[in-house]
Amino acid sequence: MSDDTTTLHPIPTTQPQPVAAWLVVTAASTPGTVGRSFKISGEESIVGRSPEAQVRLMEEGVSRKHARIIRTTEGKFELTDLGSTNGTYLNGTRLGGPGRLDEGDRVQLGGQCSLRFTFKETSDGDENLREALAAAQVATFSLDLRSSVISWNETVERVVGAPAGTLSRTALPMMDFVHADDRERVRGAVDAAVQGRRQFDAEFRFMRPGAEGSLWVAAKGNVMRDADDTPLRIVGTLMDVSARKQTEQELRREALLFGSLNDGVIFLDLQGNVVDWNTSAERLFGYSKGEVLGRPWSDVLKLSEANLQATVLAALRRYGRWSREVIALRKDGSETFCEVTVVPLRDAEGRHIATIAVHRDIGERRAMQAQLLVASRLASVGTLAAGVAHEINNPLAFVNANVLYLADELERFRSTLGPATDEILQLVAETRQGVERIGLIVRDLKAFSRVDSEDVSAVVDVRKVLAFAEKMAGKEMRQRARVLRDIQQVPMVKANESRLGQVFLNLLLNAAQAIPDGAAAENEIRIRTRTDGLGRAVVEVSDTGRGIPEELRARVFDPFFTTKPVGEGTGLGLSICLGIVRSLGGEILLESEVGKGSTFRVALPPHQPERTTAVFPGPEAPPPQRVKLLVVDDEPYICTAIQRLLRREHRVTALTTVREALALLETGERFDVILSDLMMPEQNGEDFYKELHRVAPDQAERMIFMTGGAFTPRSEEFLRSSPVPQVAKPISLEMLQGAIRRVVEATSGS
């Protein structure tokens, strides 16, 4: 026996069927019709042009009774064609019998009128759509592809700013409204839409009838076709895009300005990542825009400062800008010096939305500053060298004079002193050679370091300048390599001796520094001079050092570029050398191979001497006659030494100040020759010469300057412009006697 049980079964339910539906016009030959909606609520609804039609559409291609929509007993909606001329299509397929309508189906009546079927209530949808289009400043149009005539809805006047009724009630050729310069492009867009079966899309300048000027509009639409697939018209919308076009033009101008700036401009987001940079930045750093977008700014340029973005943002918040000179790395690994200025980019509400970093290449400016610094240092060295030369030459002068006197005296007493005299004379001769060597070294140092006369060029022997540069760099070279020389005859060149010596010294030091320490016997530095096929003087400096990679050779003459380790080079030497050689009309070339070494070749044009009349030597000059001589030098030993040398042949008076000499001459005392030092305290030789013109003009033309070096621009200029003869310290007896003889001969008639 079992318990009674009750089994409950669910009661079947049916979904409520919609009692109404709507057709919404999506395309029509009359633009004003687009957006209208028709309610389908009865058992049967006729669609067509007939007054009895529930869905009345006064459109081209629509028959009086074109189609019928019925609601079945199951609540479904079906569409049937009523034998229309142009056919009824459901979702692109021509109906041959009833077709079921579902949500979103597209109904096309002929080739021009399209509707969307929906169960969603759209009462007054046409008005809502028209108002929405009007509020959005969007007009609708219909372009007849057979006649090229275009018609508009009533919104068009508001869109283009035309008087009411001047466009919406007309049908004119479309090209009447298109600017002449845009017509070809618009025709192309129409053809592309028709032939390519795609949306019509064109922007052009709209010409308003009866009004001046134009405005930019954007037209978009679909091509409507008939049952035979013949394109009939384009139906679509028109919008005023003048504001956007103006913005685009402004953006293009800004982009053009952005791209044409000489400075590298980089836009960064708030995290410091690159979002844009201009062509100058590409040129400055070597990266294309695509290589850096999205990457951190400091990482791309290898900026060394830690937490740079945080530092920059803090500075922007506090000061409104950040500026600094930085060293950045290019893509090829070389350094570039930049002056960076960073400012915030703000939106209309003043919010900081991005950052602009402007990079100015200051490499040339720094190179110029560095060259000025080098020139300033060389000027200081030159001044120091001239002063040292003067201080060395003064004692050297009396040492030399005393050695000459000693040799002369030994010769006089040779018969008395016997054989010991020969050995003493040999010692004296060796001493004279040492004095002469010191004099040559001082002279070369003056010539090499002089920069107060850098613009003064003279005819120089390249081999002598090279020999002195080799002396200066000799120790450095011999520590690293064997020095080999091949010195051949070369033409004289016109150059500034000190600047040319600077070039050779730099090349020799570079050759030495290219060779590592500790293998001098295995390496060579070769120095060669020759004359090339153009008659130029060529100097070559070769080494067996590391060599320079091919990708770096073109940059070795750039300011601040160096292949030496940090701390061993400024990168200015070869840049300065190139400038000097070019200023002389020459060229400097590089040949290098990694692992085998480098050769620098300097070629200088030969000096072209002016034609001069040949001068034949006259008879040998007679011995000097006995003259009355005044010596003025602040160094007492020089006065004494010259007195000893000349007292047998001349009557010599020696004084140590210009003041004493002038006082003596003012008493009426006169001399045949006046020997005066140039550089003296209180009053110098120039002052003495000028005072002589005032006190005793006849004595001024009898002066001879003795100089151990002029180390001020004023004295240098005076020596160049003065007619007074000069003899350099240390003084040789022959040179001094020759100068005395010439002055005596020149003034013998006065």
XYZ file of N, CA and C in Angstrom, residues 363-378 454 499 502 557-560 571-577 579-580:
96
model
N 77.392 72.784 -28.299
C 78.728 72.242 -28.542
C 79.640 73.267 -29.174
N 79.135 73.984 -30.217
C 79.965 74.984 -30.883
C 80.294 76.127 -29.930
N 79.296 76.520 -29.129
C 79.559 77.614 -28.191
C 80.605 77.206 -27.170
N 80.484 75.981 -26.669
C 81.482 75.513 -25.706
C 82.848 75.361 -26.357
N 82.843 74.943 -27.627
C 84.122 74.831 -28.329
C 84.785 76.193 -28.463
N 83.950 77.206 -28.786
C 84.503 78.546 -28.902
C 85.018 79.045 -27.556
N 84.222 78.780 -26.507
C 84.679 79.185 -25.176
C 85.978 78.476 -24.803
N 86.034 77.183 -25.149
C 87.251 76.436 -24.821
C 88.439 76.950 -25.612
N 88.205 77.292 -26.885
C 89.309 77.823 -27.681
C 89.757 79.173 -27.146
N 88.789 79.982 -26.707
C 89.167 81.259 -26.097
C 89.967 81.031 -24.820
N 89.566 79.991 -24.064
C 90.305 79.673 -22.845
C 91.718 79.211 -23.187
N 91.809 78.351 -24.229
C 93.140 77.902 -24.649
C 93.978 79.089 -25.101
N 93.348 79.993 -25.889
C 94.081 81.173 -26.356
C 94.521 82.033 -25.187
N 93.624 82.162 -24.193
C 93.981 82.951 -23.017
C 95.143 82.326 -22.265
N 95.104 80.991 -22.143
C 96.207 80.313 -21.457
C 97.509 80.444 -22.233
N 97.394 80.312 -23.560
C 98.590 80.464 -24.374
C 99.137 81.885 -24.287
N 99.750 86.630 -32.945
C 99.297 85.463 -33.682
C 98.920 85.782 -35.115
N 101.777 79.174 -34.071
C 100.568 78.397 -34.317
C 100.881 77.122 -35.099
N 102.229 74.680 -32.759
C 101.158 74.098 -31.952
C 100.523 72.908 -32.672
N 87.814 65.465 -35.932
C 88.107 66.895 -35.944
C 86.969 67.713 -35.330
N 85.898 67.048 -34.846
C 84.799 67.767 -34.200
C 85.232 68.256 -32.821
N 84.786 69.467 -32.435
C 85.105 69.950 -31.080
C 84.596 68.983 -30.018
N 85.417 68.704 -29.027
C 85.098 67.888 -27.848
C 85.042 66.393 -28.148
N 89.361 66.803 -26.370
C 88.679 66.737 -27.659
C 88.786 68.022 -28.445
N 89.688 68.925 -28.054
C 89.825 70.201 -28.749
C 91.062 70.270 -29.636
N 92.089 69.429 -29.349
C 93.366 69.556 -30.032
C 93.259 69.493 -31.539
N 92.643 68.432 -32.074
C 92.559 68.278 -33.518
C 91.620 69.305 -34.141
N 90.593 69.706 -33.402
C 89.702 70.748 -33.903
C 90.470 72.052 -34.098
N 91.305 72.395 -33.132
C 92.101 73.617 -33.237
C 93.132 73.466 -34.359
N 93.759 72.292 -34.461
C 94.730 72.048 -35.532
C 94.098 72.255 -36.904
N 91.534 74.097 -37.685
C 91.303 75.520 -37.910
C 92.570 76.251 -38.303
N 93.684 75.941 -37.652
C 94.960 76.608 -37.959
C 95.414 76.260 -39.373
